[in-house]
Structures are given as C-alpha cells and as structure tokens.
Amino acid sequence: NISATTAASAAEADTISGATNSGTTTYNVSDTATAIAGATSGGRDDATNINATTAADVSEATTIIAATNSGTTTYNVSDTATAIAAAGDVAALSSAALVTVSGTATAAQADTIAAYGTAVVYNISDTATAIAGATTGGRNEAVNVSATTAADVSEATTIIAATNSGTTTYDVSDTATAIAAAGDVAALSS
C-alpha cells in the first residue's frame, strides 16, 4: 500500500498514480489550477481529494471537474465575462466554490450570467441604453454598475432602481422638459 501523508503536487500525483504496487494507493492533490489541469487524467482520477490553490479559468475548471477522484474537488473560477458567458451554466462553474468575472461584463453578458444557477461576481460597464435595457436580474446581481454614456431620465430611473450590491455610476443628459417633469427623483440625485 502507498499512502501519501501530505498533499501531492500535480507532478507528484502523476508519478504516484503510475505506481504498480499490488495494494492501495492513497493521496490528495494540492497545486495551482494550471498545474492540476495540466496533469495526467490518472494523476487527477486516482486522487482522493483535489484542491486548486489558485483560481482556474473556464477551460481549466472544465478539466478539473471532469476528474473521477473519489473525494472532493475544490477550486474557484476567474475568467473574462466573454468566457464565462460563453461557457453556459455548466458543472465547471456550478461546482466551483466561487466564480468571478475578471474585468467587466457588458449588459448582455450580465443577462446571460445572471440566469445561471451559480452565483457569479461581476461588474457591468456598458452604455446607459444597454444597461437600462438589460434584465432586472442582470443589473441586480452585479456588484458595480457603470454607464459609459449619459442616460436620459427614463434610463436613469431604470438604472438607479437596480439593487446591485456596489456602486451605480451614470450621468444624466436629457431635455429641460424631461428633467423638470422628473422632479426631485432618485435618478437625478444619485
């Protein structure tokens, strides 16, 4: 029998899994997401527990979660909004402890990501028109929302109604009639 008393690196796991002993082989793997994803399938599959010490991108997470190890598989995901939105609500994301968008998401990407069953941490940066036209979920599940163009009163009213957890940033530009008709509303004072 072979039993590693400390966690193996991905390279060590590849070596250990190749052992030809007649008894059991027991080990855990703890390494960077890149190293674990780059290990042999045997190194991952034969392990008990797998722990990525750095965040995986979507591709690495897909490889890591495909392991048939007998214990737990623990990792976080951090990737672009493009990659996370394109991935779909897949096991690589839903099995992660934390999923974070690096950079910002467009309003359309936020709509896609907000529809996932998995919570994803993201910020939105897009035009006021796009943000106002996004789904309520897309705006509400964001941390920060930032309009890159000025909003009219109607768009500003929609944007400020978001219950996102961080800041909401936008400027208002509209006709004097529209601004006067809005009165002292939150959309104009934020």
Tab-separated table of C-alpha atoms in Angstrom:
chain	number	residue	atom	x	y	z
A	1	ASN	CA	0.000	0.000	0.000
A	2	ILE	CA	1.075	3.556	-0.720
A	3	SER	CA	-0.310	6.418	1.352
A	4	ALA	CA	0.990	9.972	0.991
A	5	THR	CA	0.853	11.804	4.335
A	6	THR	CA	0.978	15.234	2.686
A	7	ALA	CA	-0.788	16.542	-0.393
A	8	ALA	CA	0.992	15.826	-3.653
A	9	SER	CA	1.699	18.418	-6.310
A	10	ALA	CA	0.195	17.678	-9.718
A	11	ALA	CA	3.561	16.379	-10.965
A	12	GLU	CA	3.915	14.161	-7.890
A	13	ALA	CA	0.358	12.890	-8.403
A	14	ASP	CA	1.256	11.873	-11.957
A	15	THR	CA	4.190	9.857	-10.603
A	16	ILE	CA	2.250	8.319	-7.709
A	17	SER	CA	-0.689	7.300	-9.913
A	18	GLY	CA	1.754	5.393	-12.122
A	19	ALA	CA	2.860	3.153	-9.259
A	20	THR	CA	2.475	-0.558	-9.990
A	21	ASN	CA	2.060	-1.740	-6.417
A	22	SER	CA	-0.452	-4.507	-5.729
A	23	GLY	CA	-2.168	-2.699	-2.843
A	24	THR	CA	-3.997	0.597	-2.490
A	25	THR	CA	-2.601	3.989	-3.421
A	26	THR	CA	-3.958	6.944	-1.487
A	27	TYR	CA	-3.080	10.612	-1.999
A	28	ASN	CA	-4.553	14.080	-2.250
A	29	VAL	CA	-3.530	16.713	-4.796
A	30	SER	CA	-2.998	20.392	-3.982
A	31	ASP	CA	-1.465	22.648	-6.610
A	32	THR	CA	-2.276	25.559	-8.900
A	33	ALA	CA	-5.267	25.194	-11.179
A	34	THR	CA	-2.967	25.328	-14.199
A	35	ALA	CA	-0.790	22.505	-12.851
A	36	ILE	CA	-3.777	20.316	-11.924
A	37	ALA	CA	-5.448	20.843	-15.305
A	38	GLY	CA	-2.128	20.034	-16.970
A	39	ALA	CA	-1.621	16.806	-15.016
A	40	THR	CA	-2.460	13.436	-16.472
A	41	SER	CA	-6.010	12.220	-16.088
A	42	GLY	CA	-4.600	9.362	-13.970
A	43	GLY	CA	-2.972	11.830	-11.586
A	44	ARG	CA	-6.339	13.519	-11.073
A	45	ASP	CA	-8.630	10.468	-11.284
A	46	ASP	CA	-6.674	8.311	-8.843
A	47	ALA	CA	-6.511	11.019	-6.163
A	48	THR	CA	-8.824	11.190	-3.180
A	49	ASN	CA	-9.212	14.966	-2.862
A	50	ILE	CA	-8.182	17.696	-5.310
A	51	ASN	CA	-7.600	21.292	-4.211
A	52	ALA	CA	-6.618	24.057	-6.619
A	53	THR	CA	-4.703	26.757	-4.776
A	54	THR	CA	-5.293	29.371	-7.497
A	55	ALA	CA	-8.404	30.251	-9.489
A	56	ALA	CA	-8.981	28.262	-12.661
A	57	ASP	CA	-10.104	29.724	-15.948
A	58	VAL	CA	-13.161	28.084	-17.542
A	59	SER	CA	-11.057	25.672	-19.598
A	60	GLU	CA	-9.005	24.545	-16.588
A	61	ALA	CA	-12.145	24.214	-14.446
A	62	THR	CA	-13.728	22.002	-17.116
A	63	THR	CA	-10.714	19.682	-16.974
A	64	ILE	CA	-10.520	19.699	-13.166
A	65	ILE	CA	-14.213	18.906	-12.595
A	66	ALA	CA	-14.019	16.036	-15.106
A	67	ALA	CA	-11.728	14.150	-12.705
A	68	THR	CA	-13.205	10.971	-11.249
A	69	ASN	CA	-11.307	11.245	-7.958
A	70	SER	CA	-13.012	9.600	-5.007
A	71	GLY	CA	-13.220	12.612	-2.693
A	72	THR	CA	-13.826	16.331	-3.003
A	73	THR	CA	-12.717	18.681	-5.748
A	74	THR	CA	-12.238	22.268	-4.607
A	75	TYR	CA	-11.499	25.241	-6.866
A	76	ASN	CA	-12.545	28.775	-7.765
A	77	VAL	CA	-13.042	30.170	-11.262
A	78	SER	CA	-11.890	33.549	-12.537
A	79	ASP	CA	-12.168	34.355	-16.219
A	80	THR	CA	-13.401	37.014	-18.600
A	81	ALA	CA	-17.098	37.764	-18.967
A	82	THR	CA	-16.839	36.517	-22.544
A	83	ALA	CA	-15.534	33.113	-21.431
A	84	ILE	CA	-17.978	32.738	-18.531
A	85	ALA	CA	-20.995	33.829	-20.588
A	86	ALA	CA	-19.983	31.506	-23.455
A	87	ALA	CA	-19.480	28.527	-21.126
A	88	GLY	CA	-23.121	28.271	-20.121
A	89	ASP	CA	-24.337	27.106	-16.730
A	90	VAL	CA	-22.083	24.029	-16.733
A	91	ALA	CA	-20.670	21.815	-13.997
A	92	ALA	CA	-17.308	23.582	-14.248
A	93	LEU	CA	-18.995	26.730	-12.955
A	94	SER	CA	-21.729	25.285	-10.746
A	95	SER	CA	-19.228	23.092	-8.867
A	96	ALA	CA	-16.819	25.941	-8.149
A	97	ALA	CA	-16.667	27.468	-4.690
A	98	LEU	CA	-16.538	30.968	-6.211
A	99	VAL	CA	-16.926	32.269	-9.771
A	100	THR	CA	-15.616	35.749	-10.558
A	101	VAL	CA	-15.538	37.735	-13.781
A	102	SER	CA	-12.165	39.384	-14.290
A	103	GLY	CA	-12.696	42.824	-15.760
A	104	THR	CA	-16.244	43.906	-16.556
A	105	ALA	CA	-19.274	42.420	-18.263
A	106	THR	CA	-21.446	44.075	-20.856
A	107	ALA	CA	-25.157	44.302	-20.108
A	108	ALA	CA	-25.828	41.394	-22.489
A	109	GLN	CA	-23.180	39.231	-20.788
A	110	ALA	CA	-24.628	40.170	-17.389
A	111	ASP	CA	-28.064	38.983	-18.542
A	112	THR	CA	-26.598	35.606	-19.553
A	113	ILE	CA	-24.510	35.194	-16.393
A	114	ALA	CA	-27.333	36.282	-14.045
A	115	ALA	CA	-29.529	33.499	-15.446
A	116	TYR	CA	-27.075	30.825	-14.216
A	117	GLY	CA	-27.941	28.786	-11.147
A	118	THR	CA	-24.463	29.598	-9.860
A	119	ALA	CA	-23.708	32.929	-8.230
A	120	VAL	CA	-21.104	34.860	-10.217
A	121	VAL	CA	-19.334	38.005	-9.013
A	122	TYR	CA	-19.248	40.616	-11.797
A	123	ASN	CA	-19.358	44.335	-12.578
A	124	ILE	CA	-21.189	45.883	-15.539
A	125	SER	CA	-19.751	48.593	-17.765
A	126	ASP	CA	-21.808	49.473	-20.829
A	127	THR	CA	-23.842	52.264	-22.376
A	128	ALA	CA	-26.741	53.665	-20.397
A	129	THR	CA	-29.134	52.389	-23.065
A	130	ALA	CA	-27.731	48.845	-22.836
A	131	ILE	CA	-27.798	48.813	-19.025
A	132	ALA	CA	-31.351	50.152	-18.892
A	133	GLY	CA	-32.350	47.542	-21.465
A	134	ALA	CA	-30.774	44.674	-19.528
A	135	THR	CA	-32.822	42.302	-17.418
A	136	THR	CA	-33.549	43.225	-13.829
A	137	GLY	CA	-31.533	40.172	-12.761
A	138	GLY	CA	-28.547	41.228	-14.840
A	139	ARG	CA	-28.458	44.616	-13.100
A	140	ASN	CA	-29.405	43.413	-9.622
A	141	GLU	CA	-26.861	40.596	-9.397
A	142	ALA	CA	-23.948	42.844	-10.376
A	143	VAL	CA	-21.635	44.367	-7.819
A	144	ASN	CA	-20.919	47.694	-9.548
A	145	VAL	CA	-22.835	49.173	-12.484
A	146	SER	CA	-21.223	51.895	-14.577
A	147	ALA	CA	-22.764	53.593	-17.609
A	148	THR	CA	-20.215	54.723	-20.183
A	149	THR	CA	-22.651	57.194	-21.773
A	150	ALA	CA	-25.138	59.654	-20.319
A	151	ALA	CA	-28.585	58.297	-19.518
A	152	ASP	CA	-31.828	60.053	-20.305
A	153	VAL	CA	-34.267	60.421	-17.390
A	154	SER	CA	-36.105	57.200	-18.230
A	155	GLU	CA	-32.867	55.178	-18.458
A	156	ALA	CA	-31.530	56.744	-15.257
A	157	THR	CA	-34.736	55.799	-13.431
A	158	THR	CA	-34.307	52.176	-14.524
A	159	ILE	CA	-30.580	52.072	-13.723
A	160	ILE	CA	-30.925	53.541	-10.219
A	161	ALA	CA	-33.685	51.033	-9.405
A	162	ALA	CA	-31.112	48.220	-9.550
A	163	THR	CA	-30.371	46.553	-6.234
A	164	ASN	CA	-26.766	45.694	-7.128
A	165	SER	CA	-24.506	45.381	-4.094
A	166	GLY	CA	-21.936	48.037	-5.012
A	167	THR	CA	-21.934	51.417	-6.673
A	168	THR	CA	-24.086	52.658	-9.548
A	169	THR	CA	-22.473	55.331	-11.698
A	170	TYR	CA	-24.040	57.319	-14.528
A	171	ASP	CA	-24.617	60.857	-15.792
A	172	VAL	CA	-27.973	62.238	-16.911
A	173	SER	CA	-28.473	64.199	-20.099
A	174	ASP	CA	-31.982	64.970	-21.294
A	175	THR	CA	-34.215	67.844	-22.333
A	176	ALA	CA	-35.084	70.517	-19.800
A	177	THR	CA	-38.714	69.413	-20.088
A	178	ALA	CA	-37.876	65.784	-19.216
A	179	ILE	CA	-35.652	66.759	-16.300
A	180	ALA	CA	-38.217	69.214	-14.922
A	181	ALA	CA	-41.002	66.642	-15.315
A	182	ALA	CA	-38.939	64.085	-13.371
A	183	GLY	CA	-38.876	66.345	-10.337
A	184	ASP	CA	-36.642	65.512	-7.405
A	185	VAL	CA	-36.326	61.784	-8.084
A	186	ALA	CA	-33.547	59.462	-7.043
A	187	ALA	CA	-32.434	59.036	-10.649
A	188	LEU	CA	-31.412	62.698	-10.777
A	189	SER	CA	-29.831	62.954	-7.345
A	190	SER	CA	-27.626	59.858	-7.479
